[in-house]
mmCIF file of C-alpha atoms and ligand atoms in Angstrom:
data_model
loop_
_atom_site.group_PDB
_atom_site.id
_atom_site.type_symbol
_atom_site.label_atom_id
_atom_site.label_comp_id
_atom_site.label_asym_id
_atom_site.label_seq_id
_atom_site.Cartn_x
_atom_site.Cartn_y
_atom_site.Cartn_z
ATOM 1 C CA UNK A 1 -21.763 3.917 6.223
ATOM 2 C CA UNK A 2 -18.110 3.446 5.331
ATOM 3 C CA UNK A 3 -17.224 6.332 3.033
ATOM 4 C CA UNK A 4 -14.080 7.256 1.135
ATOM 5 C CA UNK A 5 -13.556 10.971 0.504
ATOM 6 C CA UNK A 6 -11.112 11.731 -2.303
ATOM 7 C CA UNK A 7 -9.679 15.165 -3.047
ATOM 8 C CA UNK A 8 -7.711 15.725 -6.229
ATOM 9 C CA UNK A 9 -4.838 17.951 -7.322
ATOM 10 C CA UNK A 10 -4.085 21.351 -5.779
ATOM 11 C CA UNK A 11 -6.803 21.041 -3.148
ATOM 12 C CA UNK A 12 -3.960 20.640 -0.632
ATOM 13 C CA UNK A 13 -3.173 24.290 -1.490
ATOM 14 C CA UNK A 14 -6.500 25.582 -0.160
ATOM 15 C CA UNK A 15 -6.124 28.868 1.681
ATOM 16 C CA UNK A 16 -3.178 29.872 -0.512
ATOM 17 C CA UNK A 17 -4.694 28.958 -3.845
ATOM 18 C CA UNK A 18 -6.988 31.585 -5.455
ATOM 19 C CA UNK A 19 -8.727 32.443 -2.154
ATOM 20 C CA UNK A 20 -11.282 34.600 -3.975
ATOM 21 C CA UNK A 21 -12.548 31.415 -5.643
ATOM 22 C CA UNK A 22 -11.794 28.661 -3.125
ATOM 23 C CA UNK A 23 -11.891 30.564 0.162
ATOM 24 C CA UNK A 24 -9.343 31.443 2.841
ATOM 25 C CA UNK A 25 -9.603 28.263 4.885
ATOM 26 C CA UNK A 26 -6.815 25.735 4.444
ATOM 27 C CA UNK A 27 -6.951 22.048 3.546
ATOM 28 C CA UNK A 28 -6.505 20.919 7.152
ATOM 29 C CA UNK A 29 -9.672 22.899 8.002
ATOM 30 C CA UNK A 30 -11.540 21.159 5.184
ATOM 31 C CA UNK A 31 -10.443 17.746 6.459
ATOM 32 C CA UNK A 32 -11.478 18.656 10.023
ATOM 33 C CA UNK A 33 -14.864 19.846 8.689
ATOM 34 C CA UNK A 34 -15.406 16.596 6.761
ATOM 35 C CA UNK A 35 -14.413 14.478 9.778
ATOM 36 C CA UNK A 36 -16.751 16.314 12.172
ATOM 37 C CA UNK A 37 -19.638 16.273 9.665
ATOM 38 C CA UNK A 38 -19.153 12.523 9.125
ATOM 39 C CA UNK A 39 -19.119 11.906 12.874
ATOM 40 C CA UNK A 40 -22.365 13.859 13.348
ATOM 41 C CA UNK A 41 -24.012 11.867 10.552
ATOM 42 C CA UNK A 42 -22.728 8.533 11.872
ATOM 43 C CA UNK A 43 -20.413 7.722 8.941
ATOM 44 C CA UNK A 44 -16.959 6.153 9.193
ATOM 45 C CA UNK A 45 -14.863 8.258 6.864
ATOM 46 C CA UNK A 46 -11.438 7.776 5.269
ATOM 47 C CA UNK A 47 -9.818 10.827 3.694
ATOM 48 C CA UNK A 48 -7.424 10.729 0.750
ATOM 49 C CA UNK A 49 -5.788 13.525 -1.238
ATOM 50 C CA UNK A 50 -3.450 13.212 -4.190
ATOM 51 C CA UNK A 51 -2.051 15.358 -6.960
ATOM 52 C CA UNK A 52 -1.541 12.255 -9.123
ATOM 53 C CA UNK A 53 -4.182 10.752 -11.406
ATOM 54 C CA UNK A 54 -2.812 7.181 -11.117
ATOM 55 C CA UNK A 55 -2.888 7.327 -7.318
ATOM 56 C CA UNK A 56 -6.538 8.369 -7.467
ATOM 57 C CA UNK A 57 -7.268 5.434 -9.814
ATOM 58 C CA UNK A 58 -5.425 3.117 -7.371
ATOM 59 C CA UNK A 59 -7.388 4.283 -4.316
ATOM 60 C CA UNK A 60 -10.710 3.909 -6.195
ATOM 61 C CA UNK A 61 -9.766 0.350 -7.214
ATOM 62 C CA UNK A 62 -8.750 -0.503 -3.648
ATOM 63 C CA UNK A 63 -12.142 0.752 -2.405
ATOM 64 C CA UNK A 64 -13.872 -2.198 -4.092
ATOM 65 C CA UNK A 65 -15.556 -4.387 -1.480
ATOM 66 C CA UNK A 66 -14.364 -2.061 1.304
ATOM 67 C CA UNK A 67 -16.377 1.179 1.055
ATOM 68 C CA UNK A 68 -20.131 1.748 0.689
ATOM 69 C CA UNK A 69 -19.761 5.120 -0.982
ATOM 70 C CA UNK A 70 -17.290 7.572 -2.458
ATOM 71 C CA UNK A 71 -17.312 11.354 -2.214
ATOM 72 C CA UNK A 72 -14.922 12.822 -4.755
ATOM 73 C CA UNK A 73 -13.694 16.245 -5.730
ATOM 74 C CA UNK A 74 -11.521 15.269 -8.694
ATOM 75 C CA UNK A 75 -10.421 18.935 -9.075
ATOM 76 C CA UNK A 76 -8.792 19.522 -12.491
ATOM 77 C CA UNK A 77 -9.110 15.805 -13.365
ATOM 78 C CA UNK A 78 -12.879 16.357 -13.392
ATOM 79 C CA UNK A 79 -12.530 17.812 -16.843
ATOM 80 C CA UNK A 80 -9.905 15.470 -18.293
ATOM 81 C CA UNK A 81 -9.816 12.045 -16.696
ATOM 82 C CA UNK A 82 -11.373 9.110 -18.499
ATOM 83 C CA UNK A 83 -9.199 6.935 -16.217
ATOM 84 C CA UNK A 84 -10.966 8.160 -13.063
ATOM 85 C CA UNK A 85 -14.375 7.772 -14.738
ATOM 86 C CA UNK A 86 -13.476 4.206 -15.763
ATOM 87 C CA UNK A 87 -12.212 3.336 -12.269
ATOM 88 C CA UNK A 88 -15.487 4.558 -10.723
ATOM 89 C CA UNK A 89 -17.450 2.541 -13.282
ATOM 90 C CA UNK A 90 -15.269 -0.521 -12.615
ATOM 91 C CA UNK A 91 -15.886 -0.619 -8.865
ATOM 92 C CA UNK A 92 -19.545 0.381 -9.130
ATOM 93 C CA UNK A 93 -19.493 2.149 -5.752
ATOM 94 C CA UNK A 94 -22.161 4.890 -5.419
ATOM 95 C CA UNK A 95 -20.355 8.195 -5.899
ATOM 96 C CA UNK A 96 -21.189 11.810 -5.167
ATOM 97 C CA UNK A 97 -19.148 14.515 -6.916
ATOM 98 C CA UNK A 98 -18.312 17.740 -5.091
ATOM 99 C CA UNK A 99 -16.786 21.033 -6.218
ATOM 100 C CA UNK A 100 -16.091 23.990 -3.959
ATOM 101 C CA UNK A 101 -16.735 26.481 -6.755
ATOM 102 C CA UNK A 102 -19.621 26.527 -9.209
ATOM 103 C CA UNK A 103 -17.976 24.935 -12.245
ATOM 104 C CA UNK A 104 -20.967 25.913 -14.404
ATOM 105 C CA UNK A 105 -20.357 29.613 -13.807
ATOM 106 C CA UNK A 106 -16.657 29.651 -14.684
ATOM 107 C CA UNK A 107 -14.567 29.035 -17.831
ATOM 108 C CA UNK A 108 -16.142 26.923 -20.607
ATOM 109 C CA UNK A 109 -13.685 24.051 -20.101
ATOM 110 C CA UNK A 110 -14.849 23.568 -16.495
ATOM 111 C CA UNK A 111 -18.469 22.955 -17.513
ATOM 112 C CA UNK A 112 -17.741 19.433 -18.696
ATOM 113 C CA UNK A 113 -17.217 16.712 -16.074
ATOM 114 C CA UNK A 114 -16.359 13.089 -16.859
ATOM 115 C CA UNK A 115 -17.181 12.103 -13.265
ATOM 116 C CA UNK A 116 -20.712 13.517 -13.617
ATOM 117 C CA UNK A 117 -21.391 10.667 -16.058
ATOM 118 C CA UNK A 118 -21.223 8.175 -13.202
ATOM 119 C CA UNK A 119 -22.004 10.308 -10.124
ATOM 120 C CA UNK A 120 -25.388 9.878 -8.420
ATOM 121 C CA UNK A 121 -25.285 13.583 -7.635
ATOM 122 C CA UNK A 122 -23.038 16.570 -8.310
ATOM 123 C CA UNK A 123 -22.844 19.347 -5.746
ATOM 124 C CA UNK A 124 -21.021 22.544 -6.658
ATOM 125 C CA UNK A 125 -20.634 26.113 -5.515
ATOM 126 C CA UNK A 126 -21.332 25.518 -1.825
ATOM 127 C CA UNK A 127 -17.737 25.582 -0.571
ATOM 128 C CA UNK A 128 -17.004 23.256 2.369
ATOM 129 C CA UNK A 129 -20.745 22.705 2.896
ATOM 130 C CA UNK A 130 -20.887 20.753 -0.373
ATOM 131 C CA UNK A 131 -18.968 17.925 1.304
ATOM 132 C CA UNK A 132 -21.495 17.840 4.138
ATOM 133 C CA UNK A 133 -24.356 17.661 1.642
ATOM 134 C CA UNK A 134 -22.562 14.760 -0.059
ATOM 135 C CA UNK A 135 -22.253 12.951 3.276
ATOM 136 C CA UNK A 136 -25.940 13.660 3.937
ATOM 137 C CA UNK A 137 -26.775 11.975 0.618
ATOM 138 C CA UNK A 138 -25.447 8.740 2.105
ATOM 139 C CA UNK A 139 -27.126 9.233 5.508
HETATM 140 C C1 LIG B 201 -12.707 22.359 -8.349
HETATM 141 C C2 LIG B 201 -13.064 22.976 -9.712
HETATM 142 C C3 LIG B 201 -12.098 22.520 -10.781
HETATM 143 O O1 LIG B 201 -12.428 23.097 -12.045
HETATM 144 C C4 LIG B 201 -10.688 22.946 -10.424
HETATM 145 O O2 LIG B 201 -9.766 22.469 -11.383
HETATM 146 C C5 LIG B 201 -10.291 22.545 -9.055
HETATM 147 C C6 LIG B 201 -11.268 22.630 -7.971
HETATM 148 C C7 LIG B 201 -13.593 22.908 -7.224
HETATM 149 O O3 LIG B 201 -13.587 22.314 -6.149
HETATM 150 O O4 LIG B 201 -14.250 23.941 -7.392
HETATM 151 O O5 LIG B 201 -9.136 22.251 -8.798
HETATM 152 O O6 LIG B 201 -12.935 20.962 -8.423
#
């Protein structure tokens, strides 16, 4: 399948950012892991990362008619962005939500996810492996 993998704000800081929560591996390692997992599962994958909500809305809109599925870690926008939720609803592309950490076991404000309202599945707390599980969902 043709899949778009979207990573939201501050995920480009992996390795530096709160390693006790997000791990010591950097963002380039995550991208390499996603690419090799996708290849093994026979998916064609396009990777996108942005720190900007509007850019994430734009890439979701541009996925319409192009991609069969979306894997998204909206990062902090998970908990705030009606715009990303609306964009996912607008394009109607099957979406799986991923979080490296277990958002249900952290601060109260992380327990609510707008994207969960549209996601077919939410995978959290599995680190990098969560992305592989999301790709497996589409396999
Ligand atoms: C995150 C969890 C979010 O609450 C946080 O804002 C992130 C990363 C995760 O992958 O665990 O930036 O989405």
